[in-house]
GROMACS .gro file of C-alpha atoms in nm:
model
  370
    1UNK     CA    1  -2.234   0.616  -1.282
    2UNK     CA    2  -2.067   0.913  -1.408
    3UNK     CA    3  -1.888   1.292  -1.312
    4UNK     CA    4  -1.845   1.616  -1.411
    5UNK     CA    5  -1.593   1.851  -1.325
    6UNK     CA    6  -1.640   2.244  -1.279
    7UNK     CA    7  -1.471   2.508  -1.522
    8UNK     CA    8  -1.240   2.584  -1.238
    9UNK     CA    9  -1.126   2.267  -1.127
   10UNK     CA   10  -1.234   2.272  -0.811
   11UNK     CA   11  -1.573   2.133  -0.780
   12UNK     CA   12  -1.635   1.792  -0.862
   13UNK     CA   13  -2.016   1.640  -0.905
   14UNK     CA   14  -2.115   1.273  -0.889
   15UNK     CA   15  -2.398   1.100  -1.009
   16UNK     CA   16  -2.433   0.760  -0.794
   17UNK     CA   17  -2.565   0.427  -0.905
   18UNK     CA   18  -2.940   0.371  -0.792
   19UNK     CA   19  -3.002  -0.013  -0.708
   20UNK     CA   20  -2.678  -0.126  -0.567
   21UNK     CA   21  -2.739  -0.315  -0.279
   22UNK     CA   22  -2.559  -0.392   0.067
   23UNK     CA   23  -2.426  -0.702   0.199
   24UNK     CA   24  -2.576  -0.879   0.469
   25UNK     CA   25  -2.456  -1.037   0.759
   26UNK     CA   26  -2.552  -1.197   1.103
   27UNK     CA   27  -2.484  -0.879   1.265
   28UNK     CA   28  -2.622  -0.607   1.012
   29UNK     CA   29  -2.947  -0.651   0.816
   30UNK     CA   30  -2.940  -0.306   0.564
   31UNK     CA   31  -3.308  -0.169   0.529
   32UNK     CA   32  -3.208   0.081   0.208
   33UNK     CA   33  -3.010   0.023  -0.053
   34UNK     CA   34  -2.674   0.266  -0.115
   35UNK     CA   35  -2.739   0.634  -0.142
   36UNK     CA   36  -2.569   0.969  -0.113
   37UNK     CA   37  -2.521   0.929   0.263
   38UNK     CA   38  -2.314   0.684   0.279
   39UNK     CA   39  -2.041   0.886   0.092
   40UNK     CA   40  -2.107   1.164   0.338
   41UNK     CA   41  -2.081   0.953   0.632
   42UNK     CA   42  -1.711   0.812   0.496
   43UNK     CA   43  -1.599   1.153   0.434
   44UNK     CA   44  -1.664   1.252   0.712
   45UNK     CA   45  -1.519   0.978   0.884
   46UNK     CA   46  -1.222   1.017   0.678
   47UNK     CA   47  -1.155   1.308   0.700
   48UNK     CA   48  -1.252   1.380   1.102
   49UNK     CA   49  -1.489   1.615   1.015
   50UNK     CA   50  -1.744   1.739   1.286
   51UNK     CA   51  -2.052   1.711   1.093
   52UNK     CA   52  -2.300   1.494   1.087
   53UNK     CA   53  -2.288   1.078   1.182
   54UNK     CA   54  -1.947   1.003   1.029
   55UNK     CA   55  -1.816   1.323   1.261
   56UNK     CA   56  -1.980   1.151   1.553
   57UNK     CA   57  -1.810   0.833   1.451
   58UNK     CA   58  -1.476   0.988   1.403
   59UNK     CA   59  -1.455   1.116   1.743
   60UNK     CA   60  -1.607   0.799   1.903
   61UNK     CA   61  -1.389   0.565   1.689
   62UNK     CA   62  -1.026   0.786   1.587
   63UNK     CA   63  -0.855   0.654   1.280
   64UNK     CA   64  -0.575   0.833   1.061
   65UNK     CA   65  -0.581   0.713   0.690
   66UNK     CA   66  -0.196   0.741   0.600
   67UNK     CA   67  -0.350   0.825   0.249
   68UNK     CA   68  -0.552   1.112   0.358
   69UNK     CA   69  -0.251   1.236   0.503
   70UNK     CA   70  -0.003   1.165   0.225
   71UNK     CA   71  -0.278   1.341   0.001
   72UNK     CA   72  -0.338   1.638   0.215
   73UNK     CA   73  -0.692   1.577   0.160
   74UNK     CA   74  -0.834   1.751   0.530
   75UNK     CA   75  -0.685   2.059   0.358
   76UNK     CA   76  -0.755   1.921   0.033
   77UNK     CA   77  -1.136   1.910   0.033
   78UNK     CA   78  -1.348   2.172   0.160
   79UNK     CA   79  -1.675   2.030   0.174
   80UNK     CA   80  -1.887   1.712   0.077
   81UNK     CA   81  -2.230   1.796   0.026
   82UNK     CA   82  -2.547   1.607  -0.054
   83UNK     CA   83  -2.740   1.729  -0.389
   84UNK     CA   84  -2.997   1.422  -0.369
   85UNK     CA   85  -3.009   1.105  -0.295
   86UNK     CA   86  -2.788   0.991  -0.574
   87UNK     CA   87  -2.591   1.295  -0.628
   88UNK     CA   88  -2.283   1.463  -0.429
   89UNK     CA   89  -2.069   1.732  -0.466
   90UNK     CA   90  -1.702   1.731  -0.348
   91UNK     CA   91  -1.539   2.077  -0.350
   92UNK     CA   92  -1.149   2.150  -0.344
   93UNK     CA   93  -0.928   2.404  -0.195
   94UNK     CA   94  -0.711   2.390  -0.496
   95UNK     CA   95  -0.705   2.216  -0.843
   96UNK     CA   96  -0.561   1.879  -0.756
   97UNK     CA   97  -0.478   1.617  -1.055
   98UNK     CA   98  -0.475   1.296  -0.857
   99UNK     CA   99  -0.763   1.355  -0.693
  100UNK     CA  100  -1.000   1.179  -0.936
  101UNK     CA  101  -0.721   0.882  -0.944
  102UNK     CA  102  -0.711   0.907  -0.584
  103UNK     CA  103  -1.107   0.851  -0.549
  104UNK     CA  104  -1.003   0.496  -0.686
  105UNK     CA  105  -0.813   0.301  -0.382
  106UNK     CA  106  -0.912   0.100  -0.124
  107UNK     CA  107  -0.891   0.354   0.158
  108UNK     CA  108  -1.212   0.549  -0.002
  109UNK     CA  109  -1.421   0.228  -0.012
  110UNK     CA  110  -1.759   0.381   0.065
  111UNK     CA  111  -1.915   0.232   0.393
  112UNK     CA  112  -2.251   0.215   0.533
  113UNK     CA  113  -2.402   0.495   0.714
  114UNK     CA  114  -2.632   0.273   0.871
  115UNK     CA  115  -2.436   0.018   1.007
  116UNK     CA  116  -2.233   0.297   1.143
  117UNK     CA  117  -2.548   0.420   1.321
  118UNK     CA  118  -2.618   0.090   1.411
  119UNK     CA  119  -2.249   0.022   1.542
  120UNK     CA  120  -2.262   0.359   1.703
  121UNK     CA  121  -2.626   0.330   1.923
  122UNK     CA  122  -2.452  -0.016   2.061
  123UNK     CA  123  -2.163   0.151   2.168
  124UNK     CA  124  -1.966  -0.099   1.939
  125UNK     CA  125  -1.821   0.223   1.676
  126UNK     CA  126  -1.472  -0.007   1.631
  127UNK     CA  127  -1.629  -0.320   1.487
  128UNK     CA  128  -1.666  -0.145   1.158
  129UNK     CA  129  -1.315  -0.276   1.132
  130UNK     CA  130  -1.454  -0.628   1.191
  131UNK     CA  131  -1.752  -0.618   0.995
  132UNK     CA  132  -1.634  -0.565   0.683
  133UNK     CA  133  -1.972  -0.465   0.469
  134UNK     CA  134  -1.994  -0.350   0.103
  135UNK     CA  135  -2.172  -0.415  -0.254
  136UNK     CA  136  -1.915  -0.611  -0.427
  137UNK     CA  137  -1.997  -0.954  -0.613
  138UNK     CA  138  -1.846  -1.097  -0.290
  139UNK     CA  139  -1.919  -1.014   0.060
  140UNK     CA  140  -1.746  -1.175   0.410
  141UNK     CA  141  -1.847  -1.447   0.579
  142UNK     CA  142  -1.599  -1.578   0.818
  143UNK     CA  143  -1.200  -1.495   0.951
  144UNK     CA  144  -0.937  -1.711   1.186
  145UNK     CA  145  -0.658  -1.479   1.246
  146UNK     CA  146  -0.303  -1.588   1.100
  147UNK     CA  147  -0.497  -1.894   0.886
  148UNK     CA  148  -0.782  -1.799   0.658
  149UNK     CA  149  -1.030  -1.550   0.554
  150UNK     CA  150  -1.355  -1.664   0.339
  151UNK     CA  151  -1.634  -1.540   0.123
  152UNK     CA  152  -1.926  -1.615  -0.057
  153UNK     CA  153  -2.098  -1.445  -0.372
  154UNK     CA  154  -2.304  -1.173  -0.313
  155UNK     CA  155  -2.705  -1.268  -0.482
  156UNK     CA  156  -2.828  -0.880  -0.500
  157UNK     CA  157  -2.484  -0.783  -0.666
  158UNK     CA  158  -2.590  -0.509  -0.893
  159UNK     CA  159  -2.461  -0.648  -1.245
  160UNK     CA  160  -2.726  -0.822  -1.294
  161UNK     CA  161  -2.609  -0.955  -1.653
  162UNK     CA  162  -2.265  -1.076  -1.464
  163UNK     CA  163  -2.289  -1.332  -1.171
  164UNK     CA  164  -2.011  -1.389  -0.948
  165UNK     CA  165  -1.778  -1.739  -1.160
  166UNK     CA  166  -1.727  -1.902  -0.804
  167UNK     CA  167  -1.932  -1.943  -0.515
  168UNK     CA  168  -1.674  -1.860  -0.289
  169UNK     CA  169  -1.338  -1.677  -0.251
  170UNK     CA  170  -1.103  -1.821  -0.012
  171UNK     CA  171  -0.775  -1.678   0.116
  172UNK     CA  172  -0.512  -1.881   0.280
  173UNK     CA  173  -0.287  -1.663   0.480
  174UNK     CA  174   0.021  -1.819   0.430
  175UNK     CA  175   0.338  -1.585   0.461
  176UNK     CA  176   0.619  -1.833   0.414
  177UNK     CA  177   0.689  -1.825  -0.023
  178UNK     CA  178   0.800  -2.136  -0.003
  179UNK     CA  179   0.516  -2.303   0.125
  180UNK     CA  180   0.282  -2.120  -0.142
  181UNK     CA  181   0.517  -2.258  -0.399
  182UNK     CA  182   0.414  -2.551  -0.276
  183UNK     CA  183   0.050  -2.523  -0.202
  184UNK     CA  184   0.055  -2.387  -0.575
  185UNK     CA  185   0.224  -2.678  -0.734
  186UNK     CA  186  -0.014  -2.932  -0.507
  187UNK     CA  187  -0.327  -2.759  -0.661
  188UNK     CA  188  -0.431  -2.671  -0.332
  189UNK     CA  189  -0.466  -2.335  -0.409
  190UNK     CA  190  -0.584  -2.169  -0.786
  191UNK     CA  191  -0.333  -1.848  -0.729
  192UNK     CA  192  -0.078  -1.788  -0.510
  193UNK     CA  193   0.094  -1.424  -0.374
  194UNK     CA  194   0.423  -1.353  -0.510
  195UNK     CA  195   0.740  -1.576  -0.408
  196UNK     CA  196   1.075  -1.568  -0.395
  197UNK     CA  197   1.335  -1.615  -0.694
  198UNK     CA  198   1.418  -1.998  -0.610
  199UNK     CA  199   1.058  -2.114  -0.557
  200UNK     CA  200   1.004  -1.881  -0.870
  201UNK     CA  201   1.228  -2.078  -1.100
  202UNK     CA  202   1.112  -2.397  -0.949
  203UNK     CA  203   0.763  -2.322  -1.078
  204UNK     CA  204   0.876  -2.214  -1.425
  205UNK     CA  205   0.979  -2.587  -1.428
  206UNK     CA  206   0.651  -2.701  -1.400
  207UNK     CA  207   0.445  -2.727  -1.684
  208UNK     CA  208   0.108  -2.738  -1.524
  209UNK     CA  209   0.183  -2.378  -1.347
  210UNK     CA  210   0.121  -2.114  -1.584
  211UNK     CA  211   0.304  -1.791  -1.498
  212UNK     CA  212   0.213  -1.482  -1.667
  213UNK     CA  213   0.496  -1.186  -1.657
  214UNK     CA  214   0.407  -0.824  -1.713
  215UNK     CA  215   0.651  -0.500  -1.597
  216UNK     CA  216   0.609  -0.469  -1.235
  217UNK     CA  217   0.517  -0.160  -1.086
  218UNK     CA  218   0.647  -0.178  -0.783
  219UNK     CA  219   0.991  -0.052  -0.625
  220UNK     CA  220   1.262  -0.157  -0.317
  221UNK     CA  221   1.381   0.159  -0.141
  222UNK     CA  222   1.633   0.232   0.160
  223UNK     CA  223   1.481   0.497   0.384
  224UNK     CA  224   1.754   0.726   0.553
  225UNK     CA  225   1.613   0.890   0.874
  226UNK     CA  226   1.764   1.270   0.833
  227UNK     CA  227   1.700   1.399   1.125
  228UNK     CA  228   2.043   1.142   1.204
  229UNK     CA  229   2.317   1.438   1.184
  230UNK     CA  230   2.516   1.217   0.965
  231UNK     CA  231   2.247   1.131   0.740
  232UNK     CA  232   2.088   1.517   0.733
  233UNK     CA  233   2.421   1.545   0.467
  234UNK     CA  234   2.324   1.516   0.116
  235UNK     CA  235   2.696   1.430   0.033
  236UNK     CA  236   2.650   1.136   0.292
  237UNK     CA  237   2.371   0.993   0.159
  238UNK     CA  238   2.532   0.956  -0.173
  239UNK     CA  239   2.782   0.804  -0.045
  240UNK     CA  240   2.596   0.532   0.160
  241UNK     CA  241   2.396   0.516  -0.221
  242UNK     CA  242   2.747   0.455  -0.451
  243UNK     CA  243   2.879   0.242  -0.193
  244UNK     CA  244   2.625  -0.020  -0.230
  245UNK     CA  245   2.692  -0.297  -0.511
  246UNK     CA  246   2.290  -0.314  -0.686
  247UNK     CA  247   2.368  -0.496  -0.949
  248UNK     CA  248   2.515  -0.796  -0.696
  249UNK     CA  249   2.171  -0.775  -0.533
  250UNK     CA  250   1.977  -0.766  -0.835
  251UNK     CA  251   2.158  -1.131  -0.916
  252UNK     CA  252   2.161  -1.255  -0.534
  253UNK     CA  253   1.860  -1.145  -0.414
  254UNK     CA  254   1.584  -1.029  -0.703
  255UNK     CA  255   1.684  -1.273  -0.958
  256UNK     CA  256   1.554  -1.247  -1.325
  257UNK     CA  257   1.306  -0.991  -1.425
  258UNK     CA  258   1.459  -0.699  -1.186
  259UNK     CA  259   1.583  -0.382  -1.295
  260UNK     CA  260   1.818  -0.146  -1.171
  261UNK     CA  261   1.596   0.160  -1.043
  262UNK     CA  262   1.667   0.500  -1.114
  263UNK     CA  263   1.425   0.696  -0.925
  264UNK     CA  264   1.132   0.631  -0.749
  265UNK     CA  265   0.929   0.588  -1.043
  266UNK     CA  266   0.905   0.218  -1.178
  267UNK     CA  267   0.999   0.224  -1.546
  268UNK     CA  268   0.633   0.099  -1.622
  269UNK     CA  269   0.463   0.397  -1.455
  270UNK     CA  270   0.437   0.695  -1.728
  271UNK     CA  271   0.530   0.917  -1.499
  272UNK     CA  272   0.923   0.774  -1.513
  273UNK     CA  273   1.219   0.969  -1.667
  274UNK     CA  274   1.390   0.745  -1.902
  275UNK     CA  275   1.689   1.044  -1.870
  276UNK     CA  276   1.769   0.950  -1.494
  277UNK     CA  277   2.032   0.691  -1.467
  278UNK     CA  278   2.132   0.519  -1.199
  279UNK     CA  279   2.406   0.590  -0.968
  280UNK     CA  280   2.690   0.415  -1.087
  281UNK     CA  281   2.873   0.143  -0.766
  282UNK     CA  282   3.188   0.376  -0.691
  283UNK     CA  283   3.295   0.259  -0.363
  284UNK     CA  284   3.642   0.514  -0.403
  285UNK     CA  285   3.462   0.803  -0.450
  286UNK     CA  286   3.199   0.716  -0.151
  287UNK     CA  287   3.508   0.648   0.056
  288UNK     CA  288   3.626   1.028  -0.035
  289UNK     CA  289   3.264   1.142   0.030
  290UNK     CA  290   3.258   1.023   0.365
  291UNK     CA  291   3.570   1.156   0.445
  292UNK     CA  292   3.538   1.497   0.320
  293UNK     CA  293   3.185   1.528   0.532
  294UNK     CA  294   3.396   1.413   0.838
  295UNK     CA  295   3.169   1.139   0.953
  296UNK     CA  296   3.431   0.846   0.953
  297UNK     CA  297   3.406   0.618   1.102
  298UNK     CA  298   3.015   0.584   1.075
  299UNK     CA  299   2.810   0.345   1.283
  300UNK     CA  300   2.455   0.275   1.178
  301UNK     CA  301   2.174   0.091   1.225
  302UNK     CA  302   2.040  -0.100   0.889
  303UNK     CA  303   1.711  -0.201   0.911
  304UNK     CA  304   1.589  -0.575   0.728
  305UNK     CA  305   1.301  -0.589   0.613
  306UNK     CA  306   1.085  -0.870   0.799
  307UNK     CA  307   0.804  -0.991   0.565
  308UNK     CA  308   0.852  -1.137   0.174
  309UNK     CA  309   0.778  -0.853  -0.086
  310UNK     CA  310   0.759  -0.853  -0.459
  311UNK     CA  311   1.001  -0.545  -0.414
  312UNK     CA  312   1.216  -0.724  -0.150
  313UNK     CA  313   1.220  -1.101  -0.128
  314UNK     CA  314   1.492  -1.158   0.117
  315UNK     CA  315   1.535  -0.853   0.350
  316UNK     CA  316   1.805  -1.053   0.570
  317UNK     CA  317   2.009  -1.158   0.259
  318UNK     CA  318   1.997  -0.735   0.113
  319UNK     CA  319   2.122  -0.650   0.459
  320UNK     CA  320   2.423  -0.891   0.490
  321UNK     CA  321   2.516  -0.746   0.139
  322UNK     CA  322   2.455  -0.366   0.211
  323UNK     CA  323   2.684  -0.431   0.585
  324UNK     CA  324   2.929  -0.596   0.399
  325UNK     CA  325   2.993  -0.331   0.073
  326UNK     CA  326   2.959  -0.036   0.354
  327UNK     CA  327   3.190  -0.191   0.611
  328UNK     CA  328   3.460  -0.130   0.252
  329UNK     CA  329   3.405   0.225   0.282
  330UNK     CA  330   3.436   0.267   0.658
  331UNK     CA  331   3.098   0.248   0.749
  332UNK     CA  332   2.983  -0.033   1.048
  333UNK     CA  333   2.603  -0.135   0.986
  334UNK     CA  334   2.440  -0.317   1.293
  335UNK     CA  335   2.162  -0.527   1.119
  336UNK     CA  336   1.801  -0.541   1.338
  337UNK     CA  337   1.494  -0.654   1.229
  338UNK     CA  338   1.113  -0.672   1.430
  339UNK     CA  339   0.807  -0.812   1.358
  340UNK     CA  340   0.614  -0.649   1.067
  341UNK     CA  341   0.414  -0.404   1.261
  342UNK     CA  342   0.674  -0.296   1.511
  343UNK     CA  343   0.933  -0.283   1.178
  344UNK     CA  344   0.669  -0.021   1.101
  345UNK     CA  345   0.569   0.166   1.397
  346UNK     CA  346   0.944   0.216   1.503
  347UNK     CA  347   1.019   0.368   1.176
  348UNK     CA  348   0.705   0.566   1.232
  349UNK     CA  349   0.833   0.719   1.530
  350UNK     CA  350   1.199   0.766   1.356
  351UNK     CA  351   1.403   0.552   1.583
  352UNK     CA  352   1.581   0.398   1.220
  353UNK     CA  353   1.895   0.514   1.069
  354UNK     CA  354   1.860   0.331   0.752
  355UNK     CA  355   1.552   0.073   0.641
  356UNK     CA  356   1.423  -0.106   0.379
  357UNK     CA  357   1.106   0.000   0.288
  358UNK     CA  358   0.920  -0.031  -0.068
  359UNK     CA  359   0.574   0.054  -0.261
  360UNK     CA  360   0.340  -0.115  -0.489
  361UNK     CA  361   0.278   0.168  -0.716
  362UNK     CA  362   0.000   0.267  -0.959
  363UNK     CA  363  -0.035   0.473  -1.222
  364UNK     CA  364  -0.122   0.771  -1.054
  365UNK     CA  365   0.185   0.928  -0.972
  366UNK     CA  366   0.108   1.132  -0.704
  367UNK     CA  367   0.052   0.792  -0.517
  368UNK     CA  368   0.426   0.695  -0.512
  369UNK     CA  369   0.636   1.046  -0.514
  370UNK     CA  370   0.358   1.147  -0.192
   0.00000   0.00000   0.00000
């Protein structure tokens, strides 16, 4: 219900809300409501700590939060420790801004300590992935891989004085924009994730599709692996960057409402340098760049972007574009693509030369610079 932070910075005190109780499920019937040990046991989880269950369940079950990491938070946080039932203390190795901020995204969603014990004595510790409990005004009931997930209102959510508006919440997994465009404009659906700039304009046609705009927060990005010899040169880089015709891709590929970054701040994120320009299309002076760093003539691999994102709607169309402005300047792109989760893995593990990548930012900016 509230914090407090210590003089120093470093030690931060939380007073939990009493009466908040757990979902329930076929497999998991909570005898307490949420307390104090529940944060310890995701900490520790979290953060692979040795102590206590969420240790145990750490080693039984390994998982790496990419956020924990991109925080630093197993340096980060020194200790999480238990005042009372409804009070913890988290304690810092250093004064950290974002770490209150932090405390807000999905990936520190408190989870039960007790179905954690539970999955742990059955020798089941992975099926917390599976079983997805919480306190939220909705709670799980049922999901077909690839087609639909579905929930129902939670009765014992704690705001008493604000019931759930639906009975249920259903999501239709539907990754082709087109087809939401159309579920959308059939009414078989009440919202639908973003789309693409054609289906986009189609529904601005419509007048019984209401579209609300606000400045996105979100930005498209081309990650250069430097450990490339070629691509560990600055001058190279900047080259590959002024070569590249943005403002045809904002037209081809965004459509209206996209912007011309500057930096990886989103112009809507306070955090963003209204001083940075953008780097001007000079396709000349990359030509001269590439020369003078000796790398022509450069073969690469570009990287398309396989899935439909509000910062990248059409990863094939970018990457025709990109080949063709580099291929001007004496650089030959090879264009691959994989499925989503390979696409990520293999960039993971640095096998890339160039790939689109992207972020849905927030206004913390730790979260996007990270």
């Amino acid at each position: 219900t509230s914090w407090s932070a210590s003089a120093d910075g470093l030690a931060y005190t939380f007073e939990l809300r009493r009466g908040v109780t757990w979902h329930v499920s076929d497999d998991f019937k909570p005898t307490r409501e949420f307390n104090a040990d529940d944060v310890l046991f995701t900490f520790d989880r979290l953060l692979n700590r040795a102590e206590g269950l969420g240790g145990a369940f750490a080693k039984a079950f390994p998982s790496v939060s990419p956020y924990v990491a991109s925080f630093g938070w197993e340096k980060l946080i020194r200790k999480v420790e238990k005042l009372g039932d409804h009070q913890v203390r988290i304690t810092l190795a250093e004064r950290d801004a974002s770490f209150v901020s932090a405390l807000s995204f999905a990936f520190t969603m408190i989870q039960s300590a007790e179905l954690g014990a539970q999955l742990m004595k059955a020798g089941t510790p992975h099926r917390i992935a599976q079983v997805p409990i919480g306190t939220g005004p909705f709670q799980f009931k049922s999901f077909r891989a690839d087609s639909v997930i579905r929930y129902v209102k939670h009765p014992g959510w704690w705001r008493k004085d604000e019931k759930p508006r639906a009975d249920q919440l259903v999501f239709a997994i539907t990754p082709d924009a087109t087809v939401r465009a159309q579920r959308l404009k059939r009414n078989e659906c009440d919202i639908a994730a973003p789309v693409g700039p054609a289906e986009l304009a189609d529904l601005m046609k419509d007048p019984a599709i209401k579209l609300a705009t606000a400045p996105g927060m979100n930005i498209g990005i081309l990650a250069y692996n430097t450990r490339r010899p070629a691509l560990s040169k600055v001058e190279v880089r900047q080259a590959l960057d002024m070569a590249i015709d943005k403002a045809a891709i904002l037209r081809t590929v965004y459509g209206e409402g996209s912007t011309l970054a500057s930096s990886v701040m989103p112009p809507a994120n306070w955090a963003h340098d209204a001083t940075i320009k953008p780097v001007p299309h000079d396709p000349a002076k990359a030509r001269a760049l590439l020369q003078k760093a000796g790398v022509l003539p450069l073969n690469i691999t570009l990287w398309a972007i396989p899935v439909v994102r509000a910062y990248n709607p059409n990863g094939q169309r970018m990457a025709q574009m990109i080949q063709s402005d580099w291929a001007k300047v004496g650089v030959t792109a090879r264009i691959v693509t994989y499925e989503w989760g390979e696409y990520l893995r293999r960039i993971d593990a640095g096998e890339h030369d160039a790939a689109m990548s992207g972020w849905n930012s927030d206004p913390e900016p730790a979260n996007t610079a990270g």
